[in-house]
Coordinates of C-alpha atoms and ligand atoms in Angstrom, one line a residue:
X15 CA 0.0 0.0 0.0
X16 CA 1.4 3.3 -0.7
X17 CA 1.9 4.5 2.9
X18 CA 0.0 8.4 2.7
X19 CA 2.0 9.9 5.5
X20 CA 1.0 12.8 7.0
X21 CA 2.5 15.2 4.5
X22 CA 0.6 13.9 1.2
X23 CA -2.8 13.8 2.9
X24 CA -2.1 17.5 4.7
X25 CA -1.4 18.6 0.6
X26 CA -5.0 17.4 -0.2
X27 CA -6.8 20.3 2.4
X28 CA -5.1 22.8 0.5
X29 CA -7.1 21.7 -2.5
X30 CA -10.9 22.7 -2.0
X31 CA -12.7 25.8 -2.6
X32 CA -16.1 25.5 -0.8
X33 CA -19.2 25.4 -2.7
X34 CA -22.8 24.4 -0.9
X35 CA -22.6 24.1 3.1
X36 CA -26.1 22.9 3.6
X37 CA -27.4 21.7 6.7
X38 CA -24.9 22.7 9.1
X39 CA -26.1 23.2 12.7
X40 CA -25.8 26.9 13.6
X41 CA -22.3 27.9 15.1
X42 CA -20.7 24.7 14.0
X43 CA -17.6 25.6 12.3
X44 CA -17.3 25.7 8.6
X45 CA -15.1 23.2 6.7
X46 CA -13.2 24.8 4.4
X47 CA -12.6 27.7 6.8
X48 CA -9.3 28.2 7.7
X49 CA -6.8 24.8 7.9
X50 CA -8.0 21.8 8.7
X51 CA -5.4 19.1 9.8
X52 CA -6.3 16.3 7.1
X53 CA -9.5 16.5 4.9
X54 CA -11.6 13.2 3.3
X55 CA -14.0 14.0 0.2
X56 CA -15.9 11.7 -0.5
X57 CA -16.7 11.2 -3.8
X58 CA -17.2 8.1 -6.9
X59 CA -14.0 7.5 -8.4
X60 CA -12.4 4.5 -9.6
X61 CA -10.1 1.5 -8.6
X62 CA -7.6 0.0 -10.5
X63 CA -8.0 -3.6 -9.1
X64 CA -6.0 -5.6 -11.9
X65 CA -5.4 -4.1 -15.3
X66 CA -8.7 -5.8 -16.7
X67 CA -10.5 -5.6 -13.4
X68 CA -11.8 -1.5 -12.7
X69 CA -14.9 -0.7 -10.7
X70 CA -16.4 2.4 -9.8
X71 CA -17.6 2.9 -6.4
X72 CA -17.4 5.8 -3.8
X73 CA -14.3 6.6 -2.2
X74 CA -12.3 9.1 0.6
X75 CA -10.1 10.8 -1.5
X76 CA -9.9 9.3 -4.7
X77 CA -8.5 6.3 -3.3
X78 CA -8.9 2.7 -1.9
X79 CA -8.2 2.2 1.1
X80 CA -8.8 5.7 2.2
X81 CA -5.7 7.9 3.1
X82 CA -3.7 6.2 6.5
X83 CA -4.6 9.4 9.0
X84 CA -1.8 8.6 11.8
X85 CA -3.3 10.9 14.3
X86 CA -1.7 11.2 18.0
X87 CA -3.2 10.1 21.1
X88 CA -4.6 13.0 23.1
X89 CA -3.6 15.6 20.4
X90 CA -6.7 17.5 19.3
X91 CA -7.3 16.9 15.0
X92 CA -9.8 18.5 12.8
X93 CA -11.0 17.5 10.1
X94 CA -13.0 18.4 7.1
X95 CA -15.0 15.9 5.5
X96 CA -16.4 17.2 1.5
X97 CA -19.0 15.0 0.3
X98 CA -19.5 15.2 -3.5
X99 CA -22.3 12.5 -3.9
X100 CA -25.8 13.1 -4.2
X101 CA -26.9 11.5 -1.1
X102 CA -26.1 12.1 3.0
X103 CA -23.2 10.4 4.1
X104 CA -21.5 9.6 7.7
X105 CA -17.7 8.9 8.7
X106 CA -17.5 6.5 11.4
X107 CA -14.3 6.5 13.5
X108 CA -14.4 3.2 14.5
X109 CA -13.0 2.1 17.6
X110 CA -12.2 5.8 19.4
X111 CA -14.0 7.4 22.5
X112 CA -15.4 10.5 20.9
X113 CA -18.5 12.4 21.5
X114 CA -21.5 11.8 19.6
X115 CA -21.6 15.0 17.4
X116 CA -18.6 13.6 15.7
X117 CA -18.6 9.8 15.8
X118 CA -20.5 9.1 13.1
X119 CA -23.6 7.5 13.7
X120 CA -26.9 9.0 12.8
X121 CA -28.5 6.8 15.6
X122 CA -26.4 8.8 18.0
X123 CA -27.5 12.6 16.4
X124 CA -24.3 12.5 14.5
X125 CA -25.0 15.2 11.9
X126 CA -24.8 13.8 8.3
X127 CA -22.1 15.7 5.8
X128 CA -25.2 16.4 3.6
X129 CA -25.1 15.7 -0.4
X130 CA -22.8 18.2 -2.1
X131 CA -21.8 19.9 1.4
X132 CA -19.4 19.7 3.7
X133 CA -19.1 19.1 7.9
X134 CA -15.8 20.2 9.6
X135 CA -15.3 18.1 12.8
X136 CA -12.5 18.0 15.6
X137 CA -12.5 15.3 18.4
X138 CA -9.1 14.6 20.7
X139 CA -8.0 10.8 19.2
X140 CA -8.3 7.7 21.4
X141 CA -7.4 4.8 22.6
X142 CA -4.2 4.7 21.0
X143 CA -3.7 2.0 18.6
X144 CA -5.2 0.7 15.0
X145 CA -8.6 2.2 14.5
X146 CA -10.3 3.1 11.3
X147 CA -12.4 5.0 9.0
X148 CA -15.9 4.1 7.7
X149 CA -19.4 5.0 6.0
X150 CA -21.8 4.5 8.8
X151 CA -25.0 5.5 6.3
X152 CA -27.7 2.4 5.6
X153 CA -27.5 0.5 2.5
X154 CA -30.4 -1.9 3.2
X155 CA -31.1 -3.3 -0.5
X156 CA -28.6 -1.0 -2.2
X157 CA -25.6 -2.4 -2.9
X158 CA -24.0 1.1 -3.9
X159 CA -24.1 2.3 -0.6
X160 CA -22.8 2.0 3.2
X161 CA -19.7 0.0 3.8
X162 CA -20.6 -2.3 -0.2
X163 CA -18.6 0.7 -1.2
X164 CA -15.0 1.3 -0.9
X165 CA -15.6 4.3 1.9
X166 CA -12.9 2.8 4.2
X167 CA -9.5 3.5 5.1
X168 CA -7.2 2.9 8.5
X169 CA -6.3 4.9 11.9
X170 CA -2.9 4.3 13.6
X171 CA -3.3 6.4 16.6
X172 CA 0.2 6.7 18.0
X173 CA 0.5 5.9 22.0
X174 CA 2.8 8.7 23.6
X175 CA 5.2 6.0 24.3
X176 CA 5.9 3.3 21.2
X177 CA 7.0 -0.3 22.4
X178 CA 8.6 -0.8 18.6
X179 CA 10.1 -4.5 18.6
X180 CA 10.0 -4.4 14.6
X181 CA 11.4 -3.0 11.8
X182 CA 8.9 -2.0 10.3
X183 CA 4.9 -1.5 9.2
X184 CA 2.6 -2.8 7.1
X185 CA -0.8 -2.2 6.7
X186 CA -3.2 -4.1 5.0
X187 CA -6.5 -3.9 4.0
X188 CA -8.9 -6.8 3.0
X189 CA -12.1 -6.0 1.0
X190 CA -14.4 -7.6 -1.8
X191 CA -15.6 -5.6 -4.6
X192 CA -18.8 -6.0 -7.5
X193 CA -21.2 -7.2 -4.9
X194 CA -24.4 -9.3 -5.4
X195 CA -26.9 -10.4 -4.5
X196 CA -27.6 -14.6 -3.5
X197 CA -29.4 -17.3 -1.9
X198 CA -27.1 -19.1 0.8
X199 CA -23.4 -18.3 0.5
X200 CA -20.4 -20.6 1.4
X201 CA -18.4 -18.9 4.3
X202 CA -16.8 -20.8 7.2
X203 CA -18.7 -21.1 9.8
X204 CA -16.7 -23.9 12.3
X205 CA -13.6 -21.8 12.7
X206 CA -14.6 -20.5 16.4
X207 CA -13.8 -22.1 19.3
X208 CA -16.6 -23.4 21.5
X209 CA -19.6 -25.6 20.8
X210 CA -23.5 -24.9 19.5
X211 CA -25.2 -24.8 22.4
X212 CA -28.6 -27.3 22.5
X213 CA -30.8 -24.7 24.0
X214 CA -29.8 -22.0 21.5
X215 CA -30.4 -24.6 18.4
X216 CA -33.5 -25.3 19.5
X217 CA -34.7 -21.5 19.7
X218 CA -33.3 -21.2 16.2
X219 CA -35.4 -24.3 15.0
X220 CA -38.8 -23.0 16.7
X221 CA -37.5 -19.8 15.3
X222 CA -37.3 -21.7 11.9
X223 CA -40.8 -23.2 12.6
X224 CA -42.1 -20.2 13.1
X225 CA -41.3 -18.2 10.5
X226 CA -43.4 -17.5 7.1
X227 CA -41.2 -18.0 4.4
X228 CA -39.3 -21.4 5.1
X229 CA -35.9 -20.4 3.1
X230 CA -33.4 -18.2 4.0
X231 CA -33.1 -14.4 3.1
X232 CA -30.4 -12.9 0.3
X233 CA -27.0 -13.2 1.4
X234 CA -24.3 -10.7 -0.8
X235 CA -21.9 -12.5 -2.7
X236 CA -19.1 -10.7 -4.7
X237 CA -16.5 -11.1 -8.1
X238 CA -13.5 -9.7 -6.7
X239 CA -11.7 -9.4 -3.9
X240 CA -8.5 -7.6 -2.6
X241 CA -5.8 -6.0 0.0
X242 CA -5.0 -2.5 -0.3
X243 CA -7.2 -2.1 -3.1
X244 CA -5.3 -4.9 -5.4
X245 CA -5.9 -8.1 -6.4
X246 CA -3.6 -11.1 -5.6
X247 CA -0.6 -10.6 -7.9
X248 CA -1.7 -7.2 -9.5
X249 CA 0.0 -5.1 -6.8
X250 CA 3.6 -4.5 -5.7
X251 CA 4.8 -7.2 -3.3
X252 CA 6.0 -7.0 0.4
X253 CA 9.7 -7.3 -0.4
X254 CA 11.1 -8.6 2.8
X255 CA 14.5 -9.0 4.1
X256 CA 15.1 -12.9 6.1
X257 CA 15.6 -12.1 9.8
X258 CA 13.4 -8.8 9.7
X259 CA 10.6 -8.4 11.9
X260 CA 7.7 -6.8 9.9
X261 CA 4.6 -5.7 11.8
X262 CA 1.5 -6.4 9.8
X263 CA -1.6 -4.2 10.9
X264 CA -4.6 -6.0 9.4
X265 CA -8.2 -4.7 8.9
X266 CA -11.5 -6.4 7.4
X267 CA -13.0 -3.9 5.7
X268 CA -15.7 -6.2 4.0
X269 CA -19.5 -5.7 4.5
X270 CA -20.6 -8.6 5.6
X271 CA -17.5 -11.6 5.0
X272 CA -15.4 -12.9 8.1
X273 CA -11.9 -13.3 6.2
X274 CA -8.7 -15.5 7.3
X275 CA -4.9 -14.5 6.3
X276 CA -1.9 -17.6 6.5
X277 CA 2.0 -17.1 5.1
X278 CA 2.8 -20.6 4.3
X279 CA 5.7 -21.3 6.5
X280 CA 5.8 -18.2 8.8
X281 CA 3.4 -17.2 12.3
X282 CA 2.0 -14.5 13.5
X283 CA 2.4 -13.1 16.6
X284 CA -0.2 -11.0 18.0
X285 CA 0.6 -8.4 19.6
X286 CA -3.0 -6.5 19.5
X287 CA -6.8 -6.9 18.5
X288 CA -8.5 -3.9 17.8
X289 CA -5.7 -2.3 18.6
X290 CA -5.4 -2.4 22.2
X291 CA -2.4 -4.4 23.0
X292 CA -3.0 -8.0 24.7
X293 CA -2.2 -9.9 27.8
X294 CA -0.3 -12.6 26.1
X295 CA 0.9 -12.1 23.0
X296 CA 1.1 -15.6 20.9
X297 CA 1.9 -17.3 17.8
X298 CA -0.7 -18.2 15.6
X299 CA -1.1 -19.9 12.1
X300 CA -3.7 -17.9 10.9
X301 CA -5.3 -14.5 11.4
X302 CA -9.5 -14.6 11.5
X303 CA -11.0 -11.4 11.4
X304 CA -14.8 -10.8 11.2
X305 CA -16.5 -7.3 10.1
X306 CA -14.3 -4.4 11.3
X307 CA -12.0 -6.4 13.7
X308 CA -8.3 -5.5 13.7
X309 CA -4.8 -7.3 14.2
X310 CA -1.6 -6.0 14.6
X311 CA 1.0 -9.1 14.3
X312 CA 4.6 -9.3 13.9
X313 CA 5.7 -12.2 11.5
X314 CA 9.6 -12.8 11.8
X315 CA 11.1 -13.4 8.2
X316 CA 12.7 -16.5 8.4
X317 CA 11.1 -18.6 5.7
X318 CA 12.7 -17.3 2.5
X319 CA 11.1 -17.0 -0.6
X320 CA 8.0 -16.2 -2.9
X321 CA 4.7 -16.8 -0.7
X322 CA 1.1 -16.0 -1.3
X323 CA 0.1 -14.6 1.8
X324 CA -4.0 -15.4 1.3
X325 CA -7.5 -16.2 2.4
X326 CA -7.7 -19.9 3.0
X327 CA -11.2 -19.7 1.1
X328 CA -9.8 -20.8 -2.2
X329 CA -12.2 -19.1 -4.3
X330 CA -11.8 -16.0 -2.8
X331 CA -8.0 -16.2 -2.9
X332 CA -7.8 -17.2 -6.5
X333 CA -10.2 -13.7 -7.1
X334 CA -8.1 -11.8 -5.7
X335 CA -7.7 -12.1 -1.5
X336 CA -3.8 -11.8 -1.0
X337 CA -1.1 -10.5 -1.6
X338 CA 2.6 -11.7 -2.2
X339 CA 6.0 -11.4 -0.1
X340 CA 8.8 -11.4 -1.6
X341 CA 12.1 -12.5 0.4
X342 CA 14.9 -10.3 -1.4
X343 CA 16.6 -12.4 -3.7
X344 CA 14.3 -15.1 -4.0
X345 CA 12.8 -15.6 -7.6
X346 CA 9.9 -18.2 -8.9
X347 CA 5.9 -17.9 -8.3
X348 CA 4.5 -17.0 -6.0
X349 CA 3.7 -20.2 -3.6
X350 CA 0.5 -21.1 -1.6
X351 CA 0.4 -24.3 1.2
X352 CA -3.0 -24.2 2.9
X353 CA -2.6 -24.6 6.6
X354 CA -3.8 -27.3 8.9
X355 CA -7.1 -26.5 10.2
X356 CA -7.1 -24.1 12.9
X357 CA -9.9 -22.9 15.6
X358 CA -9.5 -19.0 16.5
X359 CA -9.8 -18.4 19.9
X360 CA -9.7 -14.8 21.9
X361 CA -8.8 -16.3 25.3
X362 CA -5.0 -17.7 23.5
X363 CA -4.4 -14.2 24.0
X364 CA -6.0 -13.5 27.2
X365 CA -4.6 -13.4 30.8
X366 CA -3.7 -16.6 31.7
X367 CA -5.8 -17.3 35.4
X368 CA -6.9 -13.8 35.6
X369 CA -11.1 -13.3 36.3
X370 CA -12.8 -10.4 35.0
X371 CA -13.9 -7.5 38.1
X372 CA -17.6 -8.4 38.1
X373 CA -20.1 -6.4 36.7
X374 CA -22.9 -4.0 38.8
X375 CA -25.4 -5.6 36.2
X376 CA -26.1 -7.8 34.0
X377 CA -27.9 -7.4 30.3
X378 CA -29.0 -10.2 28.4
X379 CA -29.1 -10.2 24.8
X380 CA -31.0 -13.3 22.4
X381 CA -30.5 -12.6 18.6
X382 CA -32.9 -14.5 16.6
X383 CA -33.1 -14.6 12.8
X384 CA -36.7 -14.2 10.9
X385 CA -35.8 -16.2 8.0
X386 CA -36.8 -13.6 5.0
X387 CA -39.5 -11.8 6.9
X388 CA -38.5 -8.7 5.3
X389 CA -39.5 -9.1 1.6
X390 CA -37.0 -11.0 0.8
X391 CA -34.3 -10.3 3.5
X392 CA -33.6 -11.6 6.8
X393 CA -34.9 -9.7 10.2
X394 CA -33.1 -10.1 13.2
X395 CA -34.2 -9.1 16.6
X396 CA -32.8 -8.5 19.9
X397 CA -34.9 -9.8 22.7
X398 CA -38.1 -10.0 20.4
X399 CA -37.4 -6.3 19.1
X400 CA -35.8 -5.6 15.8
X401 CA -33.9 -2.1 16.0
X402 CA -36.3 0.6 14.5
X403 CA -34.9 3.3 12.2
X404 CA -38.2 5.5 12.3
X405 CA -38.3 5.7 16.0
X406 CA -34.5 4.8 16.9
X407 CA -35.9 4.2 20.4
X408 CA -33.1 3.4 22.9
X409 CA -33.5 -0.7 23.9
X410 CA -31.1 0.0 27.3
X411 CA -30.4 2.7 30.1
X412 CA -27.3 3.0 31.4
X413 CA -25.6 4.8 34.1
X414 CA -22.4 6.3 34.0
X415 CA -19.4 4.9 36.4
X416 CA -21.1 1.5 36.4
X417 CA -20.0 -1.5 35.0
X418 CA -22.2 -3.8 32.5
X419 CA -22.0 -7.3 31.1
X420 CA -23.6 -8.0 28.2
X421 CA -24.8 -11.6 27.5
X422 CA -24.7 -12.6 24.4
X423 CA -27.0 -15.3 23.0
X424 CA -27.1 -16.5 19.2
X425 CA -30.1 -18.6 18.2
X426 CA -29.3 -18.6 14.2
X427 CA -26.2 -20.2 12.5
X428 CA -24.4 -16.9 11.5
X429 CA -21.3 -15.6 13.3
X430 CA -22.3 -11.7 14.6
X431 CA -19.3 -9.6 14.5
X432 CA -21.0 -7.7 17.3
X433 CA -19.7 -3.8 17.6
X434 CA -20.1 -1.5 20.7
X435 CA -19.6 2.6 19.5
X436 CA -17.6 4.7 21.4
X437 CA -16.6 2.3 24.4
X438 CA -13.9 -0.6 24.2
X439 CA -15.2 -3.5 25.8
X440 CA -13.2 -6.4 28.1
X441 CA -13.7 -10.0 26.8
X442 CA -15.3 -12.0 29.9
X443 CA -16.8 -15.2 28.6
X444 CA -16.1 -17.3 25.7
X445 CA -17.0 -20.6 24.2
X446 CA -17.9 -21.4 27.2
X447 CA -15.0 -20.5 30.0
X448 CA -14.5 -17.1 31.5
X449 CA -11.4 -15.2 30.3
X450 CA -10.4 -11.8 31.4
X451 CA -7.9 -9.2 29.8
X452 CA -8.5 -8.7 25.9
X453 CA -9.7 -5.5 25.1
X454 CA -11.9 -5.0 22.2
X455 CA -14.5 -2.8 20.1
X456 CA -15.9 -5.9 18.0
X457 CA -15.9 -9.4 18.9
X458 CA -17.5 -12.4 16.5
X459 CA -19.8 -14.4 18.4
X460 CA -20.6 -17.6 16.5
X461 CA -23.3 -19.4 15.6
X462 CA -25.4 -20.9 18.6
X463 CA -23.0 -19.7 20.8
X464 CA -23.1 -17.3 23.9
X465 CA -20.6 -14.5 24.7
X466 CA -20.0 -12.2 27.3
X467 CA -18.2 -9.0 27.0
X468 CA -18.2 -5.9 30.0
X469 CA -17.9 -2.2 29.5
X470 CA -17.3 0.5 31.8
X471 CA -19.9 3.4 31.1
X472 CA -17.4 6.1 30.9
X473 CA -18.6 8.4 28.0
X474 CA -21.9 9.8 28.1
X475 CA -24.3 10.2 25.3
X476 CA -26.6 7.7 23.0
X477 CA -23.5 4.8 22.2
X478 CA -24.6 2.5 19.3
X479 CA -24.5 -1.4 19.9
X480 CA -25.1 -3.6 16.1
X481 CA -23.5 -6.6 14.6
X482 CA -21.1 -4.9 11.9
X483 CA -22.4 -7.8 9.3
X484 CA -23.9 -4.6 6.9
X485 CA -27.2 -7.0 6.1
X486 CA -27.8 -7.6 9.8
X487 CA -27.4 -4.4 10.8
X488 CA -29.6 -3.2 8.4
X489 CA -32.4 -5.6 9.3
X490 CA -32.4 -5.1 12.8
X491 CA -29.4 -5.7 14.4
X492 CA -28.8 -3.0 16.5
X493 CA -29.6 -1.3 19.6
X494 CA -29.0 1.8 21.7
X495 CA -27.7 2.1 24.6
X496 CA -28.9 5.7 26.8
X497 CA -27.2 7.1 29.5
X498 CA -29.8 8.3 32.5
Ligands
LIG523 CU1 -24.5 -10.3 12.4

C-alpha cells in the first residue's frame, strides 16, 4: 500500500474551494474555513483492481483504502469531510472514544455531511492503537451504498510512548468488490472455538418453525476481492528482508465476509486486537477477522522465498484475496500451502488465570433470525425487538461509572461480529470459559454460541450497539444504549 503519510494527505486540504454548506447546525464551524489538519472527500472515483479488473464505487479521497490518518493520542485533530455525492453520508471513526456530534452514527445525532456539502469536525483521538475510517450511512437493498462501497481507510493512533520491537509496518486492508446479490453463501462457519449450544439450536429451530417463508433471506456475494485495493498478484509485493521483523496491521473492511490471512511457513504473533495491546501475546497460524475487527502481528522473516500470503477460502483467494512477499533475492511464483485447520480463539491471547472485576449488572441479549421476513431479506431481533430506524428508540439505560456485562446469546447459524460505538469492551466469557484481559470494540460471536463482554460506562451520550455484518445491521441488528 502506498503509505500516505502525513504530508501527502495534509497537501489534499489545501485543494478545495467551498461550494454548498447545507445543513450545518448553527455555530458549527465551517469546513473549508481556515486549515484543517487532514481532509476526506468523498466522492465516486475509480479503482484499478487488476489491469482488466476497474470498478467504480465511492471513495475518501480518490482512493482505496482511504488515506492512513496517523493521528496522536490526546492531540486534538480537525477535520473536514467534502461529500461530492448526491446522497447524505456519515464517517465513522471506529474504535475511538469520541463524543456523539462527531462519531459518526446517525443513531447517536451524529449530523450527516449532507449531499454536495461539507461538515468540519474536531475530536481529541483515542485509545491509541489501529482504528479506522468508515461510512456509517444504511445501505439496506442497495448495494452502492454504506460500507458495499470502498468508503474505508485505516487509523494508527500513535501511543505517547511506542514499544517498537519491529522493523517496520505494514498495513493491510482486506475487501471484496462487484457485490451481489444470493441465496445461501459458502463462508466458514466452524472456525470458532466453543460448541452450538442445545438450547440456542432449539430457539433457532422453533424460530425456523415459526417463520413464514421457510428459506433463508439474500446473502451478498461478490466477483473480486483484494488487499489494499489490489488483487492477488496485481499489486507490488511486500519485499522482505530474512531475519526482519515486519509488523503487519490487518483490517476487514468487507461488508458482511469474516476473512482469514496464512504465510505458508511463517506465524503470527499478535501483539494486539482492535488495537489495544493483549495480555499474552502468541503465535498463531492464521489470522481470523470478522467485520471491522483488527490485528496488529509481527511475523519474523525467516522462511525465504516467494509466498502468497492469502485467504484460506480458495475461491476467494484465487479472485483476488492476498497479496505476495517477496524475500529479497528469492525468484519463482508465488507459492501457496493451505494450513492445517485451525480454531480461533480470543482467550489464546488472554490473561492466563486472571477473572474479569464483576459487573454492577447484568444485560442479556437473544438474537434470533426471521428467515426472510422482510421481503426478501432476513430480520433479526434483539430480545423479540428488531432495531427501529423511524423511532430509533433506545433498547437500554445505562448509568455512568457502572460496570455492565452484556450476555450474548445467538439462536441462528451466522457468526455476529457484534460492535459496541464509542466504548472498548473487556472480553469476559467465551466458548464457554470465563477469560479476562483482551480489550476489544468488535468481537464475533458464532453461531449458537453465547458470549460475554463488560464495559465501563465512561462516555456519556446515546452509544450505538449492532452486529457490523452490513445486512444484519440493516435488518435489525442493533440497539441503543442511553445514558440516565
Ligand atoms: Cu450479524
Amino acid at each position: 500500500m502506498p503509505l500516505n503519510r502525513r504530508s501527502l494527505i495534509k497537501s489534499a486540504a489545501l485543494a478545495p474551494a467551498l461550494g454548498a454548506v447545507g445543513g450545518l447546525p448553527r455555530g458549527e464551524p465551517r469546513a473549508g474555513e481556515g486549515k484543517a489538519d487532514y481532509t476526506l472527500r468523498i466522492a465516486n472515483g475509480l479503482v484499478e483492481l487488476a489491469p482488466d479488473h476497474i470498478v467504480s464505487t465511492t471513495l475518501y479521497n480518490g482512493q482505496f483504502p482511504g488515506p492512513l490518518l496517523r493521528l496522536t493520542e490526546g492531540k486534538p485533530v480537525v477535520v473536514d469531510v467534502f461529500n461530492d455525492t448526491d446522497t447524505p453520508e456519515l464517517v465513522h471513526w471506529h474504535g475511538q472514544t469520541i463524543p456523539t456530534d462527531v462519531d459518526g452514527a446517525a443513531e447517536e445525532g451524529t449530523p450527516f455531511v449532507p449531499a454536495h456539502g461539507a461538515r468540519r469536525i474536531a475530536f481529541t483521538p483515542g485509545p491509541p492503537g489501529l482504528r479506522f475510517y468508515h461510512t456509517h450511512v444504511r445501505a439496506g437493498g442497495d448495494l452502492a451504498r454504506g460500507t458495499y462501497t470502498g468508503q474505508a481507510g485505516p487509523v494508527l493512533i500513535e501511543p505517547r510512548r511506542e514499544p517498537g520491537a519491529y522493523d517496520r509496518e505494514v498495513f493491510l486492508v482486506l475487501k471484496e468488490f462487484s457485490p451481489t446479490f444470493s441465496q445461501g453463501g459458502d463462508m466458514a462457519m466452524d472456525m470458532l472455538a466453543g460448541a452450538p449450544i442445545a438450547d440456542l439450536k432449539r430457539r433457532g429451530a422453533a424460530a425456523d418453525a415459526a417463520a413464514a417463508v421457510k428459506t433463508k433471506g439474500y446473502e451478498v456475494g461478490y466477483d473480486l476481492f483484494s488487499i489494499n485495493g489490489r488483487m492477488l498478484g496485481h499489486g507490488e509485493p511486500i519485499r522482505v528482508k530474512a531475519g526482519e521483523r515486519v509488523l503487519f496491521h490487518v483490517l476487514n473492511a468487507s461488508a458482511t465476509e469474516i476473512r482469514s490471512l496464512a504465510l505458508p511457513g511463517h506465524r503470527f504473533q499478535i501483539v494486539a486486537l482492535d488495537g489495544n495491546p493483549v495480555p499474552a501475546p502468541a503465535e498463531v497460524p492464521v489470522l481470523w477477522l470478522g467485520n471491522a475487527e483488527r490485528i496488529s502481528a509481527i511475523v519474523r522473516m525467516d522462511h525465504p522465498g516467494v509466498w502468497v500470503m492469502g485467504d484460506l477460502a480458495d475461491d476467494d483467494r484465487r479472485r483476488g484475496m492476498g497479496i505476495v512477499v517477496e524475500y529479497a533475492g528469492a525468484k519463482g511464483r508465488a507459492v501457496w500451502v493451505r494450513p492445517k485447520p485451525f480454531k480461533w480463539d480470543y482467550r489464546r491471547f488472554a490473561r492466563p488465570g486472571a477473572t474479569a472485576a464483576p459487573p454492577d449488572e447484568t444485560i442479556d441479549i437473544l438474537l434470533v433470525k426471521n428467515n426472510a421476513a422482510l421481503g426478501g431479506f432476513n430480520q433479526w431481533t434483539l430480545n423479540g425487538e428488531a432495531f427501529s430506524m423511524e423511532t430509533m428508540r433506545p433498547a437500554y439505560r445505562i448509568r455512568k461509572g457502572r460496570r455492565y456485562r452484556l450476555r450474548l446469546r445467538n439462536a441462528a447459524d451466522d457468526i455476529h461480529p457484534v460492535h459496541l460505538h464509542r466504548h472498548s469492551f473487556e472480553l469476559t466469557r467465551v466458548a464457554g470459559r470465563p477469560t479476562a484481559g483482551v480489550i476489544k470494540d468488535v468481537v464475533m460471536l458464532g453461531g449458537f454460541q453465547a458470549l460475554e463482554l463488560d464495559f465501563a460506562a465512561d462516555n456519556p451520550g446515546p452509544s450505538l450497539f449492532h452486529c457490523h455484518q452490513q445486512l444484519h445491521m440493516d435488518f435489525g441488528l442493533m440497539a441503543l444504549f442511553e445514558y440516565d
